CSV table of C-alpha atoms in Angstrom, one decimal:
chain,number,residue,atom,x,y,z
A,1,MET,CA,216.9,111.2,172.5
A,2,PRO,CA,213.6,111.4,170.7
A,3,PRO,CA,213.3,109.6,167.4
A,4,LYS,CA,214.0,111.5,164.2
A,5,VAL,CA,211.0,112.3,162.0
A,6,SER,CA,211.6,112.2,158.3
A,7,LYS,CA,210.5,115.4,156.5
A,8,GLY,CA,208.7,115.4,153.2
A,9,LYS,CA,207.8,111.8,153.1
A,10,SER,CA,204.8,110.1,154.8
A,11,ASN,CA,203.8,106.5,154.7
A,12,PRO,CA,200.4,106.0,152.8
A,13,PRO,CA,197.7,104.4,154.9
A,14,ARG,CA,197.3,100.7,154.3
A,15,PRO,CA,193.8,99.6,153.1
A,16,LEU,CA,191.8,97.9,155.7
A,17,LYS,CA,191.2,94.3,155.3
A,18,ARG,CA,187.6,93.2,155.3
A,19,LYS,CA,187.1,90.8,158.1
A,20,LEU,CA,185.2,87.7,157.1
A,21,PRO,CA,182.9,86.0,159.5
A,22,PRO,CA,184.4,83.0,161.2
A,23,GLY,CA,184.1,79.8,159.2
A,24,SER,CA,183.8,81.5,155.8
A,25,SER,CA,186.3,81.2,153.0
A,26,LYS,CA,187.7,83.8,150.7
A,27,PRO,CA,185.3,84.9,147.9
A,28,HIS,CA,186.3,83.5,144.5
A,29,LYS,CA,186.1,85.5,141.4
A,30,LYS,CA,183.2,84.5,139.1
A,31,LYS,CA,184.4,82.7,136.0
A,32,PRO,CA,182.7,83.8,132.7
A,33,LYS,CA,180.1,81.3,131.5
A,34,ILE,CA,181.1,79.6,128.3
A,35,GLU,CA,177.9,78.8,126.4
A,36,PRO,CA,178.0,76.0,123.8
A,37,PRO,CA,177.5,77.1,120.2
A,38,LYS,CA,173.8,77.0,119.2
A,39,PRO,CA,173.1,74.4,116.6
A,40,LYS,CA,172.0,75.8,113.3
A,41,PRO,CA,168.4,74.9,112.3
A,42,PHE,CA,167.9,72.3,109.6
A,43,LEU,CA,166.9,74.2,106.5
A,44,PHE,CA,164.3,71.8,104.9
A,45,LEU,CA,163.4,74.3,102.2
A,46,SER,CA,167.0,74.5,101.1
A,47,LEU,CA,166.9,70.9,99.9
A,48,PRO,CA,166.4,70.4,96.1
A,49,PRO,CA,162.7,70.0,95.0
A,50,GLU,CA,163.3,66.4,94.0
A,51,ILE,CA,164.4,65.4,97.5
A,52,ARG,CA,161.5,67.3,99.1
A,53,ASN,CA,159.1,65.5,96.8
A,54,MET,CA,160.6,62.2,97.9
A,55,ILE,CA,160.1,63.1,101.5
A,56,TYR,CA,156.5,64.2,100.9
A,57,GLY,CA,155.9,60.9,99.1
A,58,PHE,CA,157.2,58.7,101.9
A,59,ALA,CA,155.2,60.8,104.4
A,60,PHE,CA,151.8,61.1,102.7
A,61,ILE,CA,151.4,58.6,99.9
A,62,ARG,CA,149.3,55.5,101.0
A,63,PRO,CA,148.9,53.0,98.1
A,64,ASP,CA,146.2,51.1,100.0
A,65,GLY,CA,144.2,54.2,100.6
A,66,VAL,CA,143.3,56.2,103.7
A,67,ARG,CA,140.3,55.2,105.8
A,68,LEU,CA,138.2,57.9,107.5
A,69,VAL,CA,137.0,56.9,110.9
A,70,GLY,CA,134.2,58.8,112.7
A,71,GLN,CA,133.2,59.0,116.3
A,72,PRO,CA,129.5,58.9,117.0
A,73,THR,CA,127.9,61.7,119.0
A,74,LEU,CA,126.2,61.2,122.4
A,75,PRO,CA,123.5,60.4,123.0
A,76,LEU,CA,123.3,57.8,120.3
A,77,PRO,CA,120.3,57.4,118.0
A,78,ARG,CA,117.6,55.0,119.2
A,79,SER,CA,118.2,52.4,116.4
A,80,PRO,CA,121.5,50.5,116.8
A,81,LYS,CA,121.6,50.0,113.1
A,82,TRP,CA,121.6,53.7,112.3
A,83,LEU,CA,124.6,55.6,113.6
A,84,TRP,CA,125.0,58.2,111.0
A,85,LYS,CA,125.6,61.0,113.4
A,86,ARG,CA,129.3,61.9,113.6
A,87,LYS,CA,131.1,64.4,115.8
A,88,PHE,CA,134.4,64.4,113.9
A,89,ALA,CA,136.5,62.2,111.6
A,90,GLN,CA,140.2,61.3,111.6
A,91,HIS,CA,142.6,59.5,109.3
A,92,SER,CA,143.3,55.8,109.7
A,93,ARG,CA,145.4,53.4,107.6
A,94,GLY,CA,144.9,49.7,107.0
A,95,ARG,CA,142.0,47.4,107.7
A,96,SER,CA,142.5,47.1,111.4
A,97,ARG,CA,141.0,49.7,113.7
A,98,ARG,CA,144.1,49.6,115.9
A,99,VAL,CA,146.6,51.7,114.0
A,100,SER,CA,150.3,52.1,115.0
A,101,ALA,CA,151.9,55.4,115.4
A,102,GLU,CA,154.1,54.8,112.3
A,103,ASP,CA,151.1,54.3,110.1
A,104,ARG,CA,149.4,57.5,111.0
A,105,LEU,CA,149.5,60.4,108.5
A,106,PRO,CA,151.7,63.2,109.7
A,107,VAL,CA,149.1,65.9,109.0
A,108,PRO,CA,150.7,68.4,111.4
A,109,PHE,CA,153.7,68.4,109.1
A,110,LEU,CA,151.6,70.5,106.7
A,111,GLY,CA,151.3,73.2,109.3
A,112,CYS,CA,155.0,73.9,109.8
A,113,CYS,CA,155.0,76.7,107.1
A,114,LYS,CA,152.9,77.9,104.2
A,115,ARG,CA,155.3,76.7,101.5
A,116,VAL,CA,155.4,73.1,102.8
A,117,HIS,CA,151.6,73.1,103.0
A,118,ALA,CA,151.3,74.3,99.4
A,119,GLU,CA,153.8,71.7,98.1
A,120,ALA,CA,152.7,68.7,100.1
A,121,ARG,CA,148.9,68.9,100.3
A,122,ALA,CA,148.4,67.8,96.7
A,123,MET,CA,150.2,64.5,97.5
A,124,LEU,CA,148.2,63.9,100.7
A,125,TYR,CA,144.8,64.5,99.2
A,126,SER,CA,145.6,62.6,96.0
A,127,ASN,CA,145.2,59.4,98.0
A,128,SER,CA,142.1,57.3,97.8
A,129,PHE,CA,139.9,58.0,100.8
A,130,VAL,CA,137.4,55.5,102.2
A,131,ALA,CA,134.7,56.8,104.5
A,132,GLU,CA,132.7,54.6,106.9
A,133,ASP,CA,129.5,56.4,105.9
A,134,MET,CA,128.2,59.6,104.4
A,135,GLU,CA,128.1,61.6,107.7
A,136,THR,CA,131.7,60.7,108.5
A,137,LEU,CA,132.7,62.1,105.1
A,138,GLY,CA,130.7,65.2,105.8
A,139,ALA,CA,132.3,65.7,109.2
A,140,TRP,CA,135.8,65.3,107.6
A,141,LEU,CA,135.1,67.7,104.7
A,142,ASP,CA,133.7,70.3,107.1
A,143,LYS,CA,137.1,70.6,108.8
A,144,LEU,CA,139.1,70.0,105.7
A,145,GLY,CA,138.2,73.3,104.0
A,146,SER,CA,137.5,74.2,100.4
A,147,GLY,CA,141.2,74.9,99.7
A,148,ASN,CA,142.3,71.4,100.5
A,149,ALA,CA,139.1,69.9,99.0
A,150,THR,CA,140.3,71.1,95.5
A,151,CYS,CA,143.0,68.4,95.6
A,152,LEU,CA,140.7,65.4,96.3
A,153,GLN,CA,140.5,62.9,93.5
A,154,ARG,CA,139.1,59.5,94.6
A,155,ILE,CA,136.5,58.9,97.4
A,156,ARG,CA,134.6,55.7,98.3
A,157,VAL,CA,131.8,55.8,100.8
A,158,ARG,CA,130.7,52.7,102.6
A,159,THR,CA,127.4,52.3,104.5
A,160,GLU,CA,126.3,51.0,107.9
A,161,PRO,CA,123.7,48.2,108.1
A,162,GLN,CA,120.5,49.2,106.4
A,163,THR,CA,117.0,48.5,107.5
A,164,TRP,CA,115.5,46.8,104.5
A,165,SER,CA,111.9,45.8,103.7
A,166,PRO,CA,110.1,45.4,100.4
A,167,ARG,CA,107.2,47.3,102.0
A,168,VAL,CA,107.4,51.1,102.4
A,169,SER,CA,107.8,51.3,106.2
A,170,THR,CA,108.4,54.4,108.2
A,171,LYS,CA,111.9,53.2,109.3
A,172,VAL,CA,112.9,52.6,105.7
A,173,LEU,CA,111.8,56.0,104.5
A,174,GLU,CA,113.4,57.8,107.4
A,175,GLN,CA,116.7,56.0,106.7
A,176,GLN,CA,116.6,56.8,103.0
A,177,GLU,CA,115.8,60.4,103.7
A,178,ARG,CA,118.5,60.8,106.3
A,179,TYR,CA,121.1,59.4,104.0
A,180,ARG,CA,120.0,61.7,101.2
A,181,ASN,CA,120.2,64.8,103.5
A,182,ALA,CA,123.8,63.8,104.3
A,183,CYS,CA,124.5,63.5,100.6
A,184,ARG,CA,123.3,67.1,100.0
A,185,ARG,CA,125.5,68.3,102.7
A,186,VAL,CA,128.5,66.5,101.3
A,187,ALA,CA,127.8,67.8,97.8
A,188,ASN,CA,128.0,71.4,99.0
A,189,LEU,CA,131.3,70.8,100.7
A,190,LEU,CA,132.7,68.7,97.7
A,191,ALA,CA,131.7,71.2,95.0
A,192,ALA,CA,135.2,72.7,95.2
A,193,ALA,CA,136.9,69.5,94.2
A,194,VAL,CA,138.0,70.4,90.7
A,195,ASN,CA,140.1,67.3,90.3
A,196,LEU,CA,137.5,64.8,91.5
A,197,GLU,CA,137.7,61.6,89.3
A,198,SER,CA,135.7,59.0,91.2
A,199,PHE,CA,133.0,59.1,93.9
A,200,LYS,CA,131.6,55.7,94.6
A,201,THR,CA,128.8,54.8,97.1
A,202,ILE,CA,127.5,51.5,98.4
A,203,PHE,CA,124.1,52.6,99.4
A,204,TYR,CA,121.1,50.5,98.5
A,205,TYR,CA,118.2,52.7,97.2
A,206,HIS,CA,114.6,51.8,97.8
A,207,HIS,CA,112.3,51.6,94.8
A,208,LYS,CA,110.0,54.2,96.4
A,209,ILE,CA,112.2,57.3,96.0
A,210,LYS,CA,110.6,60.7,96.3
A,211,LEU,CA,111.8,63.2,93.7
A,212,PRO,CA,110.8,66.7,92.8
A,213,ARG,CA,109.3,67.1,89.4
A,214,ARG,CA,112.0,69.4,88.1
A,215,SER,CA,114.6,66.5,88.6
A,216,ARG,CA,112.6,64.1,86.3
A,217,LEU,CA,113.5,63.7,82.7
A,218,LYS,CA,110.8,62.3,80.4
A,219,ARG,CA,112.0,60.0,77.6
A,220,THR,CA,110.1,58.4,74.8
A,221,GLY,CA,109.8,54.7,74.4
A,222,ARG,CA,108.8,51.8,76.6
A,223,VAL,CA,110.8,51.1,79.7
A,224,THR,CA,110.9,48.0,81.9
A,225,GLY,CA,110.7,48.1,85.7
A,226,TRP,CA,114.5,47.7,86.2
A,227,MET,CA,115.3,50.4,83.6
A,228,GLY,CA,112.8,52.7,85.3
A,229,LEU,CA,114.5,52.0,88.6
A,230,ALA,CA,117.9,52.8,87.2
A,231,ARG,CA,116.6,56.2,85.8
A,232,LYS,CA,114.9,57.0,89.1
A,233,ILE,CA,118.1,56.3,91.1
A,234,THR,CA,120.1,58.4,88.6
A,235,GLU,CA,117.7,61.3,89.1
A,236,ALA,CA,118.0,61.0,92.9
A,237,LEU,CA,121.8,61.0,92.5
A,238,TYR,CA,121.6,64.1,90.2
A,239,HIS,CA,119.3,66.0,92.6
A,240,ASP,CA,121.3,65.2,95.7
A,241,PHE,CA,124.8,65.9,94.2
A,242,ARG,CA,123.7,68.7,91.9
A,243,PRO,CA,126.4,71.2,93.2
A,244,ILE,CA,129.1,68.9,92.0
A,245,TYR,CA,127.7,68.6,88.6
A,246,SER,CA,126.9,72.3,88.2
A,247,LYS,CA,130.3,73.4,89.3
A,248,GLY,CA,131.9,70.8,87.0
A,249,LEU,CA,129.9,72.1,84.0
A,250,THR,CA,130.8,75.6,84.9
A,251,ARG,CA,134.5,74.7,84.9
A,252,GLY,CA,134.2,73.3,81.3
A,253,ARG,CA,133.9,69.6,81.9
A,254,THR,CA,131.7,67.8,79.4
A,255,PRO,CA,128.6,65.7,80.3
A,256,GLU,CA,130.6,62.7,79.0
A,257,GLU,CA,133.3,63.3,81.6
A,258,LEU,CA,130.9,63.9,84.5
A,259,CYS,CA,128.3,61.2,83.9
A,260,ARG,CA,130.5,58.4,85.4
A,261,VAL,CA,132.2,60.4,88.2
A,262,LEU,CA,129.5,59.5,90.7
A,263,GLY,CA,128.5,55.9,90.8
A,264,VAL,CA,126.0,53.8,92.7
A,265,SER,CA,126.6,50.3,94.1
A,266,PRO,CA,126.1,47.3,91.7
A,267,ASN,CA,124.2,45.7,94.6
A,268,ASN,CA,121.2,47.8,93.4
A,269,TRP,CA,121.0,45.6,90.4
A,270,TRP,CA,122.1,42.3,91.9
A,271,GLY,CA,119.7,42.3,94.8
A,272,ARG,CA,116.2,40.8,94.8
A,273,ARG,CA,113.3,43.1,94.4
A,274,GLN,CA,109.9,41.4,94.7
A,275,SER,CA,108.1,44.5,93.4
A,276,LEU,CA,109.8,44.3,90.0
A,277,SER,CA,109.4,41.8,87.2
A,278,PRO,CA,111.6,39.9,87.0
A,279,SER,CA,112.6,40.0,90.7
A,280,THR,CA,116.3,39.3,89.9
A,281,LEU,CA,118.5,40.2,86.9
A,282,THR,CA,121.2,38.3,85.1
A,283,ALA,CA,124.7,39.6,84.8
A,284,ARG,CA,124.0,41.0,81.3
A,285,GLU,CA,120.8,42.7,82.4
A,286,ALA,CA,122.6,44.1,85.5
A,287,GLU,CA,125.3,45.6,83.2
A,288,ARG,CA,122.6,47.2,81.1
A,289,ALA,CA,121.1,48.8,84.1
A,290,GLU,CA,124.4,50.2,85.2
A,291,ASN,CA,125.1,51.6,81.8
A,292,GLU,CA,121.6,53.1,81.8
A,293,VAL,CA,122.6,55.2,84.9
A,294,ALA,CA,125.5,56.7,83.0
A,295,LYS,CA,123.3,57.3,79.9
A,296,HIS,CA,120.5,58.9,81.8
A,297,MET,CA,123.0,61.1,83.8
A,298,ARG,CA,124.5,62.3,80.5
A,299,LEU,CA,121.1,63.4,79.3
A,300,LEU,CA,120.4,65.2,82.5
A,301,LEU,CA,123.6,67.1,82.2
A,302,GLU,CA,123.0,67.9,78.6
A,303,ARG,CA,119.6,69.3,79.7
A,304,ASN,CA,121.4,71.4,82.3
A,305,LEU,CA,123.7,72.8,79.6
A,306,LYS,CA,120.7,73.5,77.3
A,307,TYR,CA,119.1,75.5,80.1
A,308,ARG,CA,122.2,77.5,80.6
A,309,LEU,CA,122.1,78.6,77.0
A,310,HIS,CA,118.5,79.9,77.5
A,311,PRO,CA,118.3,83.8,77.2
A,312,ARG,CA,116.6,84.0,80.6
A,313,PHE,CA,119.5,82.2,82.3
A,314,ARG,CA,122.0,84.4,80.5
A,315,ALA,CA,120.1,87.5,81.7
A,316,GLN,CA,120.1,86.3,85.3
A,317,ALA,CA,123.9,85.5,85.1
A,318,SER,CA,124.7,88.9,83.6
A,319,SER,CA,122.7,90.8,86.2
A,320,SER,CA,124.3,88.9,89.1
């Protein structure tokens, strides 16, 4: 008998099994990746201002000052004693030229955001800066910018070995003129320093200084050789750094305040000058010469103010 066929019901077709190649295992289902929670950023600006100021102080304040080290350009000048030609300048701390990483100033910290830069730059540039020479200071100020220069307060400029001779030689005159050109460049860059309190130099001026006639101030009375030299050095200082003095007077600072901001080295009075009589000074006479610099500078600044009150100067200022 033939087999009975059920009516109305049919078996559904079974799904075909996918044949895997020999040697392969069954595919596993991919497990979802569990990513670790991202750490939240440290919100430095959420700290209280007092704590932020403490951090800025630890990072930027240097009680011993900050030394500015310059790198000479290549090729070097002919004279080995005259290397005032700098490519750039960088910060350094301490007396040793080899500075550890912990002692370096974290200047990139200022660039993390505008608010940190605005809060911390006043602390950084309130340090006392010591430059190797005038051109190193100029290279540093050139990259510093006028905005940061407004916070500078105390600067001291050393000098490299000077070629010295009582006679007026070509080398001496070239050295003196090159230094004064560097001073004029620094003065233009430093004119924005509204908080400048002290700018000291250690340069030894020669007694044969060339000055324009407009920088000279004639005073009545007899003057000795050393007092005449003090006035001449003061007039050179006033002429070379005139932008600093002019901007200071414009901002309302008095001649009494500005006359002692820029100072020359006491070595100018303690050294021996055979062309003057006497050739050396006592401690009391050297102090008188140093005070004469401040007095003569005050008179030069008062003359500047008097010229500003002239009707011709007022007409020029109003037209501009």
